[in-house]
Amino acid sequence: MDRKLTNLMELLDKGLNRGLKHSVVGGAGHNRYTLNIDGLSAEVSVLQVEGNEQLNQPWHYTITFTSSNKHLSVASFLNQNAHLIFNPASLSNLSGLDNKGLKALNSLTSANPLDALKPPESLKQLDKFKQSNPLDSLNSLTQFNPLNLLNSLFSQGGSRTLYGVITQFSQLSVSKDEARYQVVLSSRLAKLALSHNCAIFQHQSVISVVEEVLRSHGYTGIDYRLALKEQYPEREFITQWQESDLEFIQRLLADVGVYFRFEAHGEHHCDVMVISDYEQGYQQVADIVCKQPSGTLDNSVESVWDMSLHSQMVETSVKVQEYNYRDAQANLLGEVNSQPKDNTTYGTDYRYDEHYKGLNSSGNRNNSINSDPLNNDDDDDKNGDDIDTDDSQDIQDSNDNNNDNNNDNIGNNSRDNSRSISTGFVSASNADSIGSISNIGNINNIGNINNIGNIGKAGKSVESGEWYARIRHERAISRQILIRGKSNQANLAPGQHIRIKGSAIAGIDEGIMILTVQGQGNRSDAYELSFTAIPYQPLKPYRPEPIPFPIIDGTLPARVTSPDNDTYGYIDTQGRYRVKFNFDLKAWRNGEESLWLRLAKPYAGSTYGFHFPLIDGTEVAVAFTNGNPDRPYIAHAMHDSCHPDHVTTKNKHRNVIRTPANNKLRMDDKRGQEHIKLATEYGKTQLNIGHLVDQNKEQRGEGFELRTDEWGGDCCQ
């Protein structure tokens, strides 16, 4: 049997014959849309479809339908997987067939068309089978082969399948014969908007964090794909603060100029999230003609029309500035103009606090300002013997040649090397391949990746100051020209690169990249959509608009931590602490719950300052530079029910400084009984002056007193 005919019959046997029945037998009653919902046995008939798709957003389709079942339940729809099929246009696809061909095609769609082509059951039937060769009637269908006919039916006129999940369900009305319902079919990513979190991520890149969030919602390598040019560096600290998981990953990706779009995976019947940062990540689709439709839109000729161009002036350059306390004298001011010869731009976009550490590839490691430098004189990740600079300064000031260099052993911080690592990358010839991984990096990663170029450049240019300025200016340039139009191509989707044939608009010879699509159609009217796009520019990728980070006003509670409930303050060589945030639900190793945090003090300088080390368990109030959740510092320490204040209403006239070892300076302001006590537990050594009292606060003398249980000396010159 002819192989093409066999293929045709197999397709018909899988259910496409049902669509042909509607086209041929149903005539004008043919439904342009088919809605299939997992687990739903009731027949539904689509009345109307309204679609809304945007780059960097989950798509949504509002579908109105009828059913003879008037009692469909909410549970049958909400959170159920479903798919919407844009069926072939209608009888207009079959306009080339004569009556004989239509009759033969109609006979194909009755019951099971394969019955007519079954092999003979015995040799006696062979002659009869040959004489009634069904190929004769099939060949009369058309002068071209049947497979081409099927492709004509199901490829033209906007054939498309959308896989998603039902996120809304409504019963609109009920009549005598049927009920009218409405559902919203959305990309699975839309469900992430219902999950709100506060969380901390450490030692991960932006892409690694996004993958972790996706995997927490059940995404695997089939469900998302990375098509990245850059390799993004590890950041020491990333905070999700009162955001949905969807808002969080949108913010992270937009911050580094990464966009995402969607594709349909026909084999696995799911939508695929494609994450990319350059123009090779666009979906390449066939050219389309710019032509006003004649009569109805239902003529099987896909086209665009009513195209218009809108342009505006944008900034000539982007200037960035930042401050890094680790290198306080560093000049982090930079400016980038990615279009130096463009006279349609004007002005400068000055952006402060883009959260970078180095200005360019020749400076420090170029990642977030909170990341540890590669070459730091003080190793931030090591905690151990360091010189007590306060004692050293006292010795210097007294010209004491006997430098004791008293070392304070504070503890040991061995950072856990089993941190989360950004996904490795592969180079793939087929940018659209899904589901296969050839991972050079971390073998435990799940996502499928197509990484092209710039391998090994992390920490040299990506996320530096000049890099941020460049991608911010690329964003402005990419949105300088906006194109609008209409189309009857149901396959049109954000993130597609399409060449337009016959357009009168200048500057789009290389094609356009679709940003948004809004469409509408019903049983009688073909699906028509409007779109916005930008000109396709090689080497000038689209960049999404940065999303402001959530502001944390005031302070948040946290507790100072250490690996082993250290007796002394667990600090690094810069005097910084690690804390456990009260909002953080993750389980970290003790002493590794955060990055190293600076402690704000009332007095600080190069050889002077004010610092009482905080010990494990101390409650602290953490503030954030410019309200940025990724830039915390300790504003002050707090007493609580576990650590009550030593000055209360009972001794409100006393001013007390007391250390954990009970070294104490007490200044009593009670009028007429003023006194000062300076004491240490070692040898019960004390200096008391003024109104002297006992432990019951009863007077025992006046003047001054110097006492000790150990030896004392008087040094006179």
Coordinates of C-alpha atoms in Angstrom, one line a residue, residues 3-475:
R3 CA 3.1 4.9 2.2
K4 CA 1.6 8.3 2.0
L5 CA -1.9 6.8 2.0
T6 CA -0.9 4.7 5.0
N7 CA 0.2 7.9 6.8
L8 CA -3.1 9.5 6.0
M9 CA -5.1 6.6 7.3
E10 CA -3.1 6.5 10.5
L11 CA -3.8 10.2 11.1
L12 CA -7.4 9.7 10.4
D13 CA -7.5 6.7 12.7
K14 CA -6.1 8.9 15.6
G15 CA -9.0 11.2 15.5
L16 CA -8.4 13.7 12.7
N17 CA -11.3 12.1 10.8
R18 CA -13.6 13.7 13.3
G19 CA -12.4 17.1 12.3
L20 CA -12.9 16.2 8.6
K21 CA -16.4 15.1 9.4
H22 CA -17.2 18.5 10.8
S23 CA -15.6 20.2 7.8
V24 CA -17.4 18.1 5.1
V25 CA -20.6 16.9 6.7
G26 CA -21.2 19.7 9.1
G27 CA -20.7 22.4 6.5
A28 CA -21.4 25.8 8.1
G29 CA -21.7 24.1 11.5
H30 CA -18.0 23.4 11.6
N31 CA -16.5 24.6 14.9
R32 CA -13.2 26.4 14.6
Y33 CA -12.1 25.5 18.1
T34 CA -11.9 22.3 20.2
L35 CA -11.5 22.4 24.0
N36 CA -10.3 19.2 25.7
I37 CA -10.1 19.0 29.5
D38 CA -8.4 16.1 31.2
G39 CA -11.0 13.9 33.0
L40 CA -14.0 15.7 31.5
S41 CA -16.4 13.3 29.7
A42 CA -19.1 15.8 28.9
E43 CA -19.2 17.2 25.4
V44 CA -18.4 20.9 25.1
S45 CA -18.9 23.3 22.1
V46 CA -16.8 26.4 22.0
L47 CA -18.6 29.6 21.4
Q48 CA -15.9 32.2 21.7
V49 CA -12.2 32.5 22.3
E50 CA -10.3 35.6 23.6
G51 CA -6.5 35.3 23.9
N52 CA -3.9 37.5 25.6
E53 CA -0.2 36.7 25.3
Q54 CA 2.8 38.9 26.3
L55 CA 6.5 38.3 26.5
N56 CA 7.7 37.6 30.0
Q57 CA 4.1 36.9 31.2
P58 CA 2.0 33.7 31.4
W59 CA -0.5 33.6 28.6
H60 CA -4.3 33.5 29.2
Y61 CA -7.2 32.5 27.0
T62 CA -10.8 33.1 28.0
I63 CA -13.0 30.4 26.4
T64 CA -16.8 30.5 26.4
F65 CA -18.6 27.2 25.6
T66 CA -21.9 25.4 25.9
S67 CA -22.7 21.9 27.1
S68 CA -25.9 19.9 27.4
N69 CA -24.7 19.0 30.8
K70 CA -26.1 21.7 33.1
H71 CA -24.4 20.5 36.2
L72 CA -20.7 20.6 35.5
S73 CA -18.8 20.9 38.8
V74 CA -16.0 23.3 39.7
A75 CA -13.7 20.4 40.6
S76 CA -14.0 19.2 37.0
F77 CA -12.3 22.3 35.7
L78 CA -10.1 24.1 38.2
N79 CA -6.4 23.1 38.1
Q80 CA -7.1 20.6 35.4
N81 CA -4.8 20.2 32.4
A82 CA -6.4 21.2 29.1
H83 CA -5.6 22.1 25.6
L84 CA -7.3 24.3 23.0
I85 CA -7.1 23.4 19.4
F86 CA -7.5 26.0 16.6
N87 CA -9.2 23.8 14.0
P88 CA -8.8 24.2 10.2
A89 CA -10.8 27.1 8.7
S90 CA -13.8 25.3 7.2
L91 CA -15.1 24.3 3.8
S92 CA -13.0 27.0 2.2
N93 CA -10.0 24.6 2.6
L94 CA -11.8 22.1 0.4
S95 CA -12.8 24.5 -2.4
G96 CA -10.6 22.7 -4.9
L97 CA -12.5 19.4 -4.6
D98 CA -15.4 18.4 -6.9
N99 CA -18.6 16.7 -5.8
K100 CA -17.1 13.2 -6.5
G101 CA -14.1 14.1 -4.3
L102 CA -16.2 15.4 -1.5
K103 CA -18.4 12.3 -1.6
A104 CA -15.3 10.1 -1.4
L105 CA -13.8 12.1 1.4
N106 CA -17.1 11.9 3.3
S107 CA -17.0 8.1 3.0
L108 CA -13.6 8.1 4.5
T109 CA -14.9 9.8 7.7
S110 CA -17.7 7.3 8.3
A111 CA -17.2 5.0 11.3
N112 CA -13.6 3.9 10.9
P113 CA -12.0 4.7 7.5
L114 CA -9.4 2.0 8.0
D115 CA -12.1 -0.7 7.7
A116 CA -12.2 -0.2 3.9
L117 CA -8.4 -0.8 3.7
K118 CA -8.1 -3.9 5.8
P119 CA -6.1 -6.7 4.1
P120 CA -8.1 -9.8 2.9
E121 CA -8.9 -12.4 5.5
S122 CA -8.3 -15.3 3.0
L123 CA -6.8 -15.8 -0.4
K124 CA -10.4 -16.3 -1.8
Q125 CA -11.1 -12.7 -1.1
L126 CA -7.9 -11.4 -2.7
D127 CA -9.4 -11.0 -6.2
K128 CA -12.4 -9.3 -4.8
F129 CA -10.1 -7.0 -2.8
K130 CA -8.2 -6.1 -5.9
Q131 CA -11.3 -5.5 -8.0
S132 CA -12.7 -3.1 -5.4
N133 CA -9.4 -1.3 -4.9
P134 CA -10.2 1.6 -2.5
L135 CA -7.3 3.5 -4.0
D136 CA -9.4 4.4 -7.0
S137 CA -11.9 6.4 -4.9
L138 CA -9.1 8.0 -2.8
N139 CA -7.2 9.1 -5.9
S140 CA -10.4 10.9 -7.0
L141 CA -10.2 13.2 -4.0
T142 CA -7.7 15.5 -5.6
Q143 CA -5.0 15.7 -8.2
F144 CA -2.4 16.0 -5.4
N145 CA -1.5 13.3 -2.9
P146 CA -3.9 12.9 0.1
L147 CA -1.2 13.8 2.6
N148 CA -0.9 17.2 1.0
L149 CA -4.6 17.6 1.3
L150 CA -4.5 16.8 5.0
N151 CA -1.6 19.3 5.5
S152 CA -3.7 21.9 3.7
L153 CA -6.6 21.2 6.0
F154 CA -4.7 21.3 9.2
S155 CA -1.8 23.6 8.6
Q156 CA -3.5 26.5 6.9
G157 CA -6.2 28.6 8.4
G158 CA -4.5 28.9 11.8
S159 CA -4.0 25.4 13.1
R160 CA -2.6 25.5 16.6
T161 CA -2.7 23.7 19.9
L162 CA -2.3 25.4 23.3
Y163 CA -1.5 23.3 26.3
G164 CA -2.2 24.7 29.8
V165 CA -4.2 24.5 32.9
I166 CA -7.7 25.8 33.8
T167 CA -7.3 28.7 36.3
Q168 CA -10.9 30.1 36.3
F169 CA -14.3 28.5 35.8
S170 CA -17.8 30.2 35.6
Q171 CA -21.3 29.1 34.8
L172 CA -22.8 32.0 32.9
S173 CA -26.4 30.9 32.2
V174 CA -28.7 27.9 31.8
S175 CA -31.4 27.4 29.2
K176 CA -33.8 24.6 28.4
D177 CA -31.4 22.7 26.2
E178 CA -27.9 23.7 27.5
A179 CA -25.8 25.6 29.9
R180 CA -23.2 28.3 29.0
Y181 CA -19.9 28.2 30.8
Q182 CA -16.6 30.1 30.7
V183 CA -13.1 29.0 31.6
V184 CA -9.6 30.7 31.5
L185 CA -6.9 28.5 30.1
S186 CA -3.5 29.7 31.2
S187 CA 0.1 28.7 31.0
R188 CA 1.1 26.5 33.9
L189 CA 3.5 29.2 35.0
A190 CA 0.4 31.3 35.9
K191 CA 0.0 29.0 39.0
L192 CA 3.2 30.4 40.5
A193 CA 1.3 33.7 41.1
L194 CA -0.7 31.9 43.8
S195 CA 2.4 31.0 45.8
H196 CA 3.8 33.8 47.9
N197 CA 7.0 33.5 49.8
C198 CA 9.8 35.1 51.8
A199 CA 13.0 33.2 51.3
I200 CA 16.8 33.4 51.1
F201 CA 19.1 32.0 48.4
Q202 CA 22.8 31.9 48.9
H203 CA 25.8 31.3 46.6
Q204 CA 23.6 30.9 43.5
S205 CA 23.3 32.7 40.2
V206 CA 20.1 34.4 39.1
I207 CA 19.4 31.5 36.6
S208 CA 20.1 28.9 39.3
V209 CA 17.6 30.5 41.6
V210 CA 15.0 30.6 38.9
E211 CA 15.5 27.0 38.2
E212 CA 15.2 26.1 41.9
V213 CA 11.8 27.9 42.0
L214 CA 10.6 26.2 38.9
R215 CA 11.6 22.8 40.2
S216 CA 9.8 23.4 43.5
H217 CA 6.7 23.6 41.4
G218 CA 7.3 20.3 39.6
Y219 CA 9.1 21.6 36.5
T220 CA 11.5 19.3 34.9
G221 CA 13.8 19.4 31.8
I222 CA 10.7 19.0 29.6
D223 CA 9.0 22.0 31.0
Y224 CA 11.6 24.7 30.5
R225 CA 14.6 25.3 28.4
L226 CA 17.6 27.7 28.7
A227 CA 18.9 29.4 25.6
L228 CA 21.5 31.7 27.1
K229 CA 24.5 33.5 25.7
E230 CA 25.9 34.7 29.0
Q231 CA 27.1 32.7 32.0
Y232 CA 25.8 34.4 35.1
P233 CA 27.9 34.7 38.2
E234 CA 27.1 33.4 41.6
R235 CA 25.6 35.9 44.0
E236 CA 26.2 35.6 47.7
F237 CA 22.7 36.6 48.8
I238 CA 19.3 36.9 47.0
T239 CA 16.1 37.6 48.9
Q240 CA 12.5 36.9 48.0
W241 CA 10.4 39.3 50.0
Q242 CA 6.6 39.1 50.1
E243 CA 6.4 38.3 46.4
S244 CA 4.7 35.5 44.5
D245 CA 7.0 33.0 43.0
L246 CA 6.0 34.3 39.6
E247 CA 6.8 37.9 40.5
F248 CA 10.1 36.8 42.0
I249 CA 11.5 35.0 38.9
Q250 CA 10.1 37.8 36.7
R251 CA 12.1 40.4 38.7
L252 CA 15.3 38.4 38.8
L253 CA 15.3 37.7 35.0
A254 CA 14.4 41.3 34.1
D255 CA 17.2 42.6 36.3
V256 CA 19.8 40.9 34.2
G257 CA 18.0 41.5 30.8
V258 CA 16.7 37.9 30.4
Y259 CA 13.3 37.3 28.8
F260 CA 11.1 34.3 28.5
R261 CA 8.5 33.0 26.1
F262 CA 6.5 29.8 25.5
E263 CA 6.4 27.0 23.0
A264 CA 4.1 24.0 22.7
H265 CA 5.6 20.5 23.1
G266 CA 3.3 18.3 21.0
E267 CA 4.9 15.0 22.0
H268 CA 4.6 15.6 25.7
H269 CA 1.4 17.7 25.5
C270 CA 2.7 20.6 27.6
D271 CA 3.8 24.2 27.2
V272 CA 7.5 24.9 27.5
M273 CA 9.0 28.0 29.0
V274 CA 12.0 29.2 27.0
I275 CA 14.5 31.5 28.9
S276 CA 16.9 33.5 26.8
D277 CA 19.1 36.6 26.8
Y278 CA 19.8 37.2 23.1
E279 CA 18.3 37.1 19.7
Q280 CA 19.1 33.5 18.9
G281 CA 16.5 32.6 21.6
Y282 CA 13.7 33.9 19.4
Q283 CA 11.4 31.3 17.8
Q284 CA 12.1 31.3 14.1
V285 CA 8.9 31.0 12.1
A286 CA 7.9 31.1 8.4
D287 CA 7.7 34.3 6.5
I288 CA 4.3 35.9 6.2
V289 CA 2.8 38.2 3.6
C290 CA 1.5 41.7 4.3
K291 CA -1.9 41.7 2.6
Q292 CA -5.3 42.9 3.4
P293 CA -7.7 39.9 3.5
S294 CA -10.4 39.8 0.9
G295 CA -13.9 39.2 2.0
T296 CA -13.8 37.0 5.1
L297 CA -10.6 36.1 7.0
D298 CA -11.4 32.5 6.3
N299 CA -9.6 32.0 3.0
S300 CA -6.7 29.8 4.3
V301 CA -4.2 32.5 3.4
E302 CA -2.3 33.7 6.5
S303 CA -1.3 37.3 6.4
V304 CA -0.7 40.5 8.3
W305 CA -2.3 43.9 7.6
D306 CA -2.9 47.4 9.0
M307 CA 0.7 47.6 10.1
S308 CA 1.8 50.9 11.6
L309 CA 5.1 52.2 13.1
H310 CA 5.5 54.4 16.1
S311 CA 8.8 55.8 17.3
Q312 CA 10.1 58.0 20.0
M313 CA 13.3 59.6 21.2
V314 CA 15.2 57.7 23.9
E315 CA 18.2 58.3 26.1
T316 CA 21.6 58.7 24.4
S317 CA 23.4 56.9 27.2
V318 CA 23.0 55.3 30.6
K319 CA 25.2 56.3 33.5
V320 CA 25.5 54.1 36.6
Q321 CA 27.0 54.7 40.0
E322 CA 27.4 52.5 43.0
Y323 CA 29.3 52.2 46.4
N324 CA 31.2 49.2 47.7
Y325 CA 32.3 49.5 51.3
R326 CA 34.9 46.7 50.7
D327 CA 36.7 49.1 48.4
A328 CA 35.5 52.5 49.6
Q329 CA 37.7 54.6 47.4
A330 CA 36.9 52.7 44.2
N331 CA 35.4 54.8 41.3
L332 CA 32.3 52.9 40.3
L333 CA 30.9 55.6 38.0
G334 CA 30.4 54.4 34.4
E335 CA 28.5 55.4 31.3
V336 CA 27.6 53.5 28.1
N337 CA 26.2 54.6 24.8
S338 CA 25.5 51.5 22.7
Q339 CA 24.4 53.7 19.7
P340 CA 27.2 56.4 19.5
K341 CA 26.2 57.5 16.0
D342 CA 22.5 57.7 16.5
N343 CA 21.1 61.2 16.3
T344 CA 17.6 60.2 17.3
T345 CA 18.6 60.0 21.0
Y346 CA 19.0 62.6 23.7
G347 CA 19.8 62.8 27.4
T348 CA 21.3 60.5 30.0
D349 CA 19.6 58.0 32.2
Y350 CA 21.4 58.1 35.5
R351 CA 20.8 55.0 37.6
Y352 CA 22.1 54.7 41.1
D353 CA 22.2 51.4 43.1
E354 CA 22.2 48.9 40.3
H355 CA 23.8 46.6 42.9
Y356 CA 27.1 45.8 41.2
K357 CA 30.6 45.5 42.8
G358 CA 33.0 46.2 40.0
L359 CA 32.8 48.7 37.1
N360 CA 34.3 46.5 34.3
S361 CA 36.2 43.4 33.5
S362 CA 39.5 44.9 34.6
G363 CA 38.3 45.6 38.1
N364 CA 37.0 43.5 40.9
R365 CA 34.9 40.4 40.4
N366 CA 31.8 41.7 38.6
N367 CA 28.9 40.5 40.5
S368 CA 26.5 41.8 43.1
I369 CA 28.0 44.2 45.6
N370 CA 27.3 41.7 48.4
S371 CA 29.4 39.0 46.8
D372 CA 32.8 38.4 48.3
P373 CA 35.8 39.7 46.3
L374 CA 38.1 37.2 44.8
N375 CA 41.2 39.0 46.0
N376 CA 40.5 40.5 49.4
D377 CA 43.2 41.2 51.8
D378 CA 40.9 40.0 54.5
D379 CA 39.5 36.6 53.7
D380 CA 35.8 37.1 54.4
D381 CA 35.2 33.4 54.5
K382 CA 37.8 32.6 57.1
N383 CA 37.3 33.1 60.8
G384 CA 40.0 32.5 63.3
D385 CA 43.1 34.3 64.7
D386 CA 43.1 38.0 64.2
I387 CA 44.8 40.8 66.0
D388 CA 42.8 42.8 68.5
T389 CA 43.2 46.1 66.8
D390 CA 41.8 47.9 69.8
D391 CA 44.5 46.6 72.0
S392 CA 47.2 47.3 69.4
Q393 CA 46.1 50.9 69.2
D394 CA 46.2 51.3 72.9
I395 CA 49.7 49.9 73.0
Q396 CA 50.8 52.2 70.2
D397 CA 49.3 55.2 71.9
S398 CA 51.2 54.4 75.1
N399 CA 54.5 53.9 73.3
D400 CA 54.7 50.5 74.9
N401 CA 57.4 48.5 73.1
N402 CA 56.2 45.3 74.5
N403 CA 53.6 44.5 71.8
D404 CA 51.6 41.6 73.2
N405 CA 49.5 41.1 70.0
N406 CA 46.9 39.3 72.1
N407 CA 45.0 37.1 69.7
D408 CA 41.3 36.5 70.3
N409 CA 40.4 33.1 68.9
I410 CA 36.8 33.7 67.8
G411 CA 36.0 30.3 66.2
N412 CA 36.3 28.5 62.9
N413 CA 34.1 29.0 59.9
S414 CA 34.5 26.3 57.3
R415 CA 32.1 27.3 54.6
D416 CA 29.9 24.4 53.3
N417 CA 31.1 23.5 49.8
S418 CA 27.8 21.7 49.0
R419 CA 26.1 24.8 48.0
S420 CA 23.7 25.2 45.1
I421 CA 25.5 25.8 41.9
S422 CA 24.2 27.4 38.7
T423 CA 23.2 24.9 36.0
G424 CA 25.9 23.8 33.6
F425 CA 25.6 24.6 29.9
V426 CA 25.6 22.7 26.6
S427 CA 26.1 23.7 23.0
A428 CA 23.3 22.4 20.8
S429 CA 23.0 22.6 17.1
N430 CA 19.2 22.5 17.3
A431 CA 18.1 25.4 19.5
D432 CA 14.6 24.0 19.7
S433 CA 15.6 20.5 21.1
I434 CA 13.8 19.7 24.3
G435 CA 14.3 17.1 26.9
S436 CA 18.0 16.1 26.3
I437 CA 20.8 17.2 28.5
S438 CA 24.5 17.1 27.9
N439 CA 25.7 18.9 31.0
I440 CA 29.3 19.9 31.4
G441 CA 28.8 21.4 34.9
N442 CA 26.6 20.2 37.7
I443 CA 25.3 16.7 36.8
N444 CA 22.4 17.1 39.2
N445 CA 20.8 19.9 37.2
I446 CA 17.5 19.1 35.5
G447 CA 16.8 21.9 33.0
N448 CA 17.7 21.5 29.4
I449 CA 20.1 24.2 28.2
N450 CA 21.4 25.6 25.0
N451 CA 24.2 27.9 26.0
I452 CA 26.1 29.7 23.2
G453 CA 29.2 31.7 23.7
N454 CA 30.9 33.5 26.6
I455 CA 31.6 30.3 28.5
G456 CA 33.9 31.1 31.4
K457 CA 33.3 34.9 31.4
A458 CA 31.4 34.9 34.6
G459 CA 33.0 37.3 37.0
K460 CA 34.8 39.3 34.2
S461 CA 32.0 41.3 32.6
V462 CA 28.5 39.9 33.4
E463 CA 26.7 41.9 36.1
S464 CA 29.5 44.6 36.3
G465 CA 28.6 48.3 36.2
E466 CA 29.3 48.8 32.6
W467 CA 27.4 45.6 31.7
Y468 CA 24.3 46.8 33.6
A469 CA 24.6 50.2 31.8
R470 CA 24.8 48.4 28.4
I471 CA 21.8 46.2 28.9
R472 CA 19.8 49.1 30.3
H473 CA 20.6 51.2 27.2
E474 CA 19.9 48.2 24.9
R475 CA 16.4 48.1 26.5

